[in-house]
Amino acid sequence: DSGVTQTPKHLITATGQRVTLRCSPRSGDLSVYWYQQSLDQGLQFLIQYYNGEERAKGNILERFSAQQFPDLHSELNLSSLELGDSALYFCASSVATGTRHNEQFFGPGTRLTVL
Amino acid sequence: DQQVKQNSPSLSVQEGRISILNCDYTNSMFDYFLWYKKYPAEGPTFLISISSIKDKNEDGRFTVFLNKSAKHLSLHIVPSQPGDSAVYFCAASARNYGGSQGNLIFGKGTKLSVKP
């Protein structure tokens, strides 16, 4: 158990809909990262938050947005969903940002299926 | 354009033998490399890392080798055990302009099967 929790575990929805994925980082971790893993793809970095502020952006679509709240949990919002958005979405956390080790602890993921 | 490549989607080895997982990268600015292991229905877990100032790092049965001139790293598992069966991801990062460590770039993973 990494200490990172993600809800829900599974999500099935229809095209055009909007969903929210939730992540609670490990106790004490200030950084939260979101990744997308599509079929046969590696983990694609989407976005990072550090202590409530956006720190880095990766391959995140404009239809997607995220935020980190004062209690450090984070939400990833996916809107106008398309079939191609079906994927595993992972959240990870780390103690800080830009640390030498950059070791990130991953949650179990949310499997999103768009029908 | 993939900056981190794991060209073998799968690898099968016999229990007790050595498993060698390979990873190539294209960005010469990468200076920190990590291996993550992932079991089905779980998130990736950190396994071992290496800084570009080293060419080898060892942790128990796991050793990572880095060949900077070839932009290649490998993970050796000796001896391999059935519980090592998982997907292994290679990841790399580079320092940002401000000097902090940048975000991780992952390969697509190699599925290792260790047969009893």
mmCIF file of C-alpha atoms in Angstrom:
data_model
loop_
_atom_site.group_PDB
_atom_site.id
_atom_site.type_symbol
_atom_site.label_atom_id
_atom_site.label_comp_id
_atom_site.label_asym_id
_atom_site.label_seq_id
_atom_site.Cartn_x
_atom_site.Cartn_y
_atom_site.Cartn_z
ATOM 1 C CA ASP A 1 0.000 0.000 0.000
ATOM 2 C CA SER A 2 1.614 3.235 -1.186
ATOM 3 C CA GLY A 3 -0.521 5.458 1.021
ATOM 4 C CA VAL A 4 -1.992 7.223 -2.011
ATOM 5 C CA THR A 5 -5.714 6.694 -2.460
ATOM 6 C CA GLN A 6 -7.776 7.217 -5.573
ATOM 7 C CA THR A 7 -11.527 7.128 -6.055
ATOM 8 C CA PRO A 8 -13.410 5.763 -7.767
ATOM 9 C CA LYS A 9 -11.659 2.560 -8.841
ATOM 10 C CA HIS A 10 -13.789 2.214 -11.935
ATOM 11 C CA LEU A 11 -15.876 4.700 -13.861
ATOM 12 C CA ILE A 12 -18.071 4.015 -16.862
ATOM 13 C CA THR A 13 -19.642 6.927 -18.635
ATOM 14 C CA ALA A 14 -20.793 8.118 -22.032
ATOM 15 C CA THR A 15 -19.231 10.382 -24.621
ATOM 16 C CA GLY A 16 -19.793 14.052 -23.978
ATOM 17 C CA GLN A 17 -20.045 13.604 -20.227
ATOM 18 C CA ARG A 18 -17.883 15.062 -17.481
ATOM 19 C CA VAL A 19 -16.246 13.143 -14.640
ATOM 20 C CA THR A 20 -14.120 13.950 -11.613
ATOM 21 C CA LEU A 21 -11.344 11.722 -10.343
ATOM 22 C CA ARG A 22 -10.112 12.172 -6.816
ATOM 23 C CA CYS A 23 -6.723 11.608 -5.230
ATOM 24 C CA SER A 24 -5.480 11.800 -1.659
ATOM 25 C CA PRO A 25 -1.692 11.923 -1.398
ATOM 26 C CA ARG A 26 0.456 10.234 1.233
ATOM 27 C CA SER A 27 0.457 12.007 4.546
ATOM 28 C CA GLY A 28 3.027 14.791 4.399
ATOM 29 C CA ASP A 29 3.435 14.792 0.624
ATOM 30 C CA LEU A 30 2.954 18.206 -0.927
ATOM 31 C CA SER A 31 3.249 17.284 -4.602
ATOM 32 C CA VAL A 32 0.574 15.524 -6.600
ATOM 33 C CA TYR A 33 0.999 14.276 -10.152
ATOM 34 C CA TRP A 34 -1.568 12.963 -12.608
ATOM 35 C CA TYR A 35 -0.765 10.421 -15.307
ATOM 36 C CA GLN A 36 -2.753 8.763 -18.064
ATOM 37 C CA GLN A 37 -2.038 5.231 -19.256
ATOM 38 C CA SER A 38 -3.841 4.266 -22.437
ATOM 39 C CA LEU A 39 -3.769 0.792 -23.932
ATOM 40 C CA ASP A 40 -0.210 -0.267 -24.791
ATOM 41 C CA GLN A 41 1.116 3.113 -23.776
ATOM 42 C CA GLY A 42 3.453 4.144 -21.037
ATOM 43 C CA LEU A 43 2.471 6.554 -18.349
ATOM 44 C CA GLN A 44 1.866 9.972 -19.862
ATOM 45 C CA PHE A 45 2.400 12.844 -17.472
ATOM 46 C CA LEU A 46 -0.561 15.204 -17.399
ATOM 47 C CA ILE A 47 -0.056 17.768 -14.664
ATOM 48 C CA GLN A 48 1.610 18.406 -11.330
ATOM 49 C CA TYR A 49 0.512 20.437 -8.334
ATOM 50 C CA TYR A 50 2.668 21.492 -5.430
ATOM 51 C CA ASN A 51 1.081 22.761 -2.241
ATOM 52 C CA GLY A 52 -2.011 23.950 -4.046
ATOM 53 C CA GLU A 53 -0.352 25.533 -7.044
ATOM 54 C CA GLU A 54 0.130 24.205 -10.539
ATOM 55 C CA ARG A 55 3.810 23.391 -10.987
ATOM 56 C CA ALA A 56 4.157 21.661 -14.333
ATOM 57 C CA LYS A 57 2.024 20.697 -17.282
ATOM 58 C CA GLY A 58 2.501 17.787 -19.607
ATOM 59 C CA ASN A 59 0.306 16.376 -22.331
ATOM 60 C CA ILE A 60 -2.947 17.519 -20.808
ATOM 61 C CA LEU A 61 -5.850 18.324 -23.095
ATOM 62 C CA GLU A 62 -7.734 21.588 -22.727
ATOM 63 C CA ARG A 63 -10.836 19.530 -21.883
ATOM 64 C CA PHE A 64 -9.032 18.312 -18.776
ATOM 65 C CA SER A 65 -8.294 20.354 -15.694
ATOM 66 C CA ALA A 66 -7.079 19.702 -12.190
ATOM 67 C CA GLN A 67 -6.755 21.380 -8.850
ATOM 68 C CA GLN A 68 -5.216 20.739 -5.460
ATOM 69 C CA PHE A 69 -7.145 21.775 -2.397
ATOM 70 C CA PRO A 70 -5.886 23.199 0.928
ATOM 71 C CA ASP A 71 -6.017 19.728 2.492
ATOM 72 C CA LEU A 72 -3.712 18.654 -0.392
ATOM 73 C CA HIS A 73 -6.119 16.253 -2.026
ATOM 74 C CA SER A 74 -6.443 16.711 -5.768
ATOM 75 C CA GLU A 75 -9.146 16.302 -8.368
ATOM 76 C CA LEU A 76 -8.797 15.720 -12.090
ATOM 77 C CA ASN A 77 -11.763 16.898 -14.115
ATOM 78 C CA LEU A 78 -12.348 15.411 -17.557
ATOM 79 C CA SER A 79 -15.050 16.985 -19.694
ATOM 80 C CA SER A 80 -16.598 16.477 -23.131
ATOM 81 C CA LEU A 81 -15.370 12.933 -22.897
ATOM 82 C CA GLU A 82 -14.400 11.049 -26.037
ATOM 83 C CA LEU A 83 -13.898 7.344 -26.633
ATOM 84 C CA GLY A 84 -10.150 7.910 -26.736
ATOM 85 C CA ASP A 85 -10.161 9.190 -23.160
ATOM 86 C CA SER A 86 -10.739 5.637 -21.949
ATOM 87 C CA ALA A 87 -7.630 4.841 -19.945
ATOM 88 C CA LEU A 88 -6.147 4.242 -16.531
ATOM 89 C CA TYR A 89 -5.564 7.477 -14.653
ATOM 90 C CA PHE A 90 -2.946 7.394 -11.949
ATOM 91 C CA CYS A 91 -2.224 9.872 -9.250
ATOM 92 C CA ALA A 92 1.172 9.985 -7.588
ATOM 93 C CA SER A 93 2.577 12.020 -4.747
ATOM 94 C CA SER A 94 6.003 12.970 -3.507
ATOM 95 C CA VAL A 95 7.381 14.808 -0.527
ATOM 96 C CA ALA A 96 8.376 17.885 -2.451
ATOM 97 C CA THR A 97 9.068 18.955 -5.954
ATOM 98 C CA GLY A 98 12.302 18.911 -7.806
ATOM 99 C CA THR A 99 13.935 16.749 -5.176
ATOM 100 C CA ARG A 100 16.990 14.816 -6.148
ATOM 101 C CA HIS A 101 15.339 11.451 -5.936
ATOM 102 C CA ASN A 102 12.010 12.480 -7.421
ATOM 103 C CA GLU A 103 10.550 9.251 -6.107
ATOM 104 C CA GLN A 104 6.864 9.260 -6.639
ATOM 105 C CA PHE A 105 4.358 7.027 -4.885
ATOM 106 C CA PHE A 106 1.471 5.930 -7.033
ATOM 107 C CA GLY A 107 -2.135 5.244 -6.214
ATOM 108 C CA PRO A 108 -3.963 2.183 -7.570
ATOM 109 C CA GLY A 109 -5.496 4.163 -10.417
ATOM 110 C CA THR A 110 -8.970 4.885 -11.730
ATOM 111 C CA ARG A 111 -10.060 2.957 -14.802
ATOM 112 C CA LEU A 112 -12.212 5.186 -16.977
ATOM 113 C CA THR A 113 -14.322 3.650 -19.709
ATOM 114 C CA VAL A 114 -16.095 5.966 -22.124
ATOM 115 C CA LEU A 115 -18.859 4.292 -24.140
ATOM 116 C CA ASP B 1 8.571 11.205 -30.259
ATOM 117 C CA GLN B 2 9.408 8.777 -27.485
ATOM 118 C CA GLN B 3 12.248 9.957 -25.326
ATOM 119 C CA VAL B 4 12.350 6.769 -23.279
ATOM 120 C CA LYS B 5 12.037 3.485 -25.136
ATOM 121 C CA GLN B 6 11.595 -0.025 -23.900
ATOM 122 C CA ASN B 7 11.770 -2.021 -27.085
ATOM 123 C CA SER B 8 10.854 -5.388 -25.626
ATOM 124 C CA PRO B 9 7.154 -5.531 -24.714
ATOM 125 C CA SER B 10 7.663 -8.843 -22.936
ATOM 126 C CA LEU B 11 10.322 -11.120 -21.507
ATOM 127 C CA SER B 12 10.075 -14.654 -20.177
ATOM 128 C CA VAL B 13 12.747 -16.227 -17.970
ATOM 129 C CA GLN B 14 13.105 -19.312 -15.826
ATOM 130 C CA GLU B 15 13.059 -19.041 -12.056
ATOM 131 C CA GLY B 16 16.571 -18.690 -10.685
ATOM 132 C CA ARG B 17 18.011 -17.270 -13.890
ATOM 133 C CA ILE B 18 18.898 -13.665 -14.633
ATOM 134 C CA SER B 19 16.329 -11.235 -16.027
ATOM 135 C CA ILE B 20 17.688 -8.320 -18.035
ATOM 136 C CA LEU B 21 15.339 -5.503 -18.926
ATOM 137 C CA ASN B 22 16.563 -2.814 -21.273
ATOM 138 C CA CYS B 23 15.782 0.843 -21.741
ATOM 139 C CA ASP B 24 17.078 3.413 -24.217
ATOM 140 C CA TYR B 25 16.699 7.164 -24.096
ATOM 141 C CA THR B 26 17.251 9.954 -26.565
ATOM 142 C CA ASN B 27 17.417 13.076 -24.421
ATOM 143 C CA SER B 28 21.011 13.706 -23.372
ATOM 144 C CA MET B 29 19.753 16.082 -20.686
ATOM 145 C CA PHE B 30 18.308 13.214 -18.646
ATOM 146 C CA ASP B 31 20.398 12.799 -15.539
ATOM 147 C CA TYR B 32 18.292 10.624 -13.273
ATOM 148 C CA PHE B 33 16.764 7.276 -14.060
ATOM 149 C CA LEU B 34 14.291 5.107 -12.192
ATOM 150 C CA TRP B 35 12.689 1.712 -12.532
ATOM 151 C CA TYR B 36 9.145 1.077 -11.399
ATOM 152 C CA LYS B 37 7.378 -2.252 -11.074
ATOM 153 C CA LYS B 38 3.674 -2.645 -11.652
ATOM 154 C CA TYR B 39 1.389 -5.532 -10.733
ATOM 155 C CA PRO B 40 -2.087 -5.815 -12.290
ATOM 156 C CA ALA B 41 -4.733 -3.638 -10.628
ATOM 157 C CA GLU B 42 -2.075 -1.734 -8.685
ATOM 158 C CA GLY B 43 -0.160 1.466 -9.250
ATOM 159 C CA PRO B 44 3.542 1.403 -10.146
ATOM 160 C CA THR B 45 5.939 1.059 -7.222
ATOM 161 C CA PHE B 46 9.441 2.444 -7.104
ATOM 162 C CA LEU B 47 12.149 -0.193 -7.423
ATOM 163 C CA ILE B 48 15.579 1.330 -7.926
ATOM 164 C CA SER B 49 17.186 4.458 -9.339
ATOM 165 C CA ILE B 50 20.507 5.713 -10.622
ATOM 166 C CA SER B 51 22.060 9.103 -11.080
ATOM 167 C CA SER B 52 24.017 9.917 -14.205
ATOM 168 C CA ILE B 53 27.169 10.353 -12.157
ATOM 169 C CA LYS B 54 27.135 6.602 -11.528
ATOM 170 C CA ASP B 55 27.223 3.655 -13.870
ATOM 171 C CA LYS B 56 25.871 1.058 -11.470
ATOM 172 C CA ASN B 57 23.531 0.882 -8.515
ATOM 173 C CA GLU B 58 22.713 -2.267 -6.620
ATOM 174 C CA ASP B 59 19.929 -3.118 -4.193
ATOM 175 C CA GLY B 60 19.683 -6.748 -3.221
ATOM 176 C CA ARG B 61 18.727 -8.817 -6.240
ATOM 177 C CA PHE B 62 18.281 -5.709 -8.379
ATOM 178 C CA THR B 63 21.077 -3.885 -10.183
ATOM 179 C CA VAL B 64 20.732 -1.032 -12.623
ATOM 180 C CA PHE B 65 23.500 -0.281 -15.103
ATOM 181 C CA LEU B 66 23.815 3.000 -16.962
ATOM 182 C CA ASN B 67 25.798 3.483 -20.164
ATOM 183 C CA LYS B 68 25.650 7.202 -20.853
ATOM 184 C CA SER B 69 27.550 7.107 -24.125
ATOM 185 C CA ALA B 70 25.058 4.609 -25.507
ATOM 186 C CA LYS B 71 22.104 6.292 -23.764
ATOM 187 C CA HIS B 72 21.149 2.900 -22.448
ATOM 188 C CA LEU B 73 20.269 1.471 -19.095
ATOM 189 C CA SER B 74 19.392 -1.990 -17.984
ATOM 190 C CA LEU B 75 17.854 -3.626 -14.941
ATOM 191 C CA HIS B 76 19.259 -6.973 -13.861
ATOM 192 C CA ILE B 77 17.328 -9.232 -11.519
ATOM 193 C CA VAL B 78 19.317 -12.122 -10.079
ATOM 194 C CA PRO B 79 18.024 -14.630 -9.236
ATOM 195 C CA SER B 80 14.603 -14.134 -10.778
ATOM 196 C CA GLN B 81 11.620 -15.267 -8.753
ATOM 197 C CA PRO B 82 8.005 -15.908 -9.800
ATOM 198 C CA GLY B 83 6.957 -12.960 -7.636
ATOM 199 C CA ASP B 84 9.000 -10.701 -9.903
ATOM 200 C CA SER B 85 6.467 -11.266 -12.676
ATOM 201 C CA ALA B 86 5.134 -7.793 -13.383
ATOM 202 C CA VAL B 87 5.404 -4.918 -15.830
ATOM 203 C CA TYR B 88 8.601 -2.917 -15.424
ATOM 204 C CA PHE B 89 8.707 0.736 -16.413
ATOM 205 C CA CYS B 90 11.846 2.712 -17.033
ATOM 206 C CA ALA B 91 11.618 6.451 -16.298
ATOM 207 C CA ALA B 92 13.968 9.395 -16.690
ATOM 208 C CA SER B 93 14.123 13.012 -15.661
ATOM 209 C CA ALA B 94 16.252 16.051 -16.355
ATOM 210 C CA ARG B 95 17.012 19.112 -14.318
ATOM 211 C CA ASN B 96 14.844 22.114 -15.011
ATOM 212 C CA TYR B 97 16.305 25.455 -15.986
ATOM 213 C CA GLY B 98 16.040 26.518 -12.367
ATOM 214 C CA GLY B 99 18.019 23.500 -11.229
ATOM 215 C CA SER B 100 15.211 21.442 -9.733
ATOM 216 C CA GLN B 101 14.496 17.937 -10.978
ATOM 217 C CA GLY B 102 11.980 17.820 -13.799
ATOM 218 C CA ASN B 103 9.111 15.438 -14.233
ATOM 219 C CA LEU B 104 9.385 11.768 -15.048
ATOM 220 C CA ILE B 105 9.204 10.513 -18.615
ATOM 221 C CA PHE B 106 8.167 6.870 -18.736
ATOM 222 C CA GLY B 107 8.750 4.108 -21.248
ATOM 223 C CA LYS B 108 5.909 1.827 -22.328
ATOM 224 C CA GLY B 109 6.988 -0.989 -20.064
ATOM 225 C CA THR B 110 8.224 -4.562 -20.377
ATOM 226 C CA LYS B 111 6.112 -7.407 -19.070
ATOM 227 C CA LEU B 112 8.336 -9.898 -17.247
ATOM 228 C CA SER B 113 7.144 -13.459 -16.700
ATOM 229 C CA VAL B 114 9.227 -15.638 -14.421
ATOM 230 C CA LYS B 115 8.328 -19.292 -14.826
ATOM 231 C CA PRO B 116 8.744 -21.741 -11.933
#
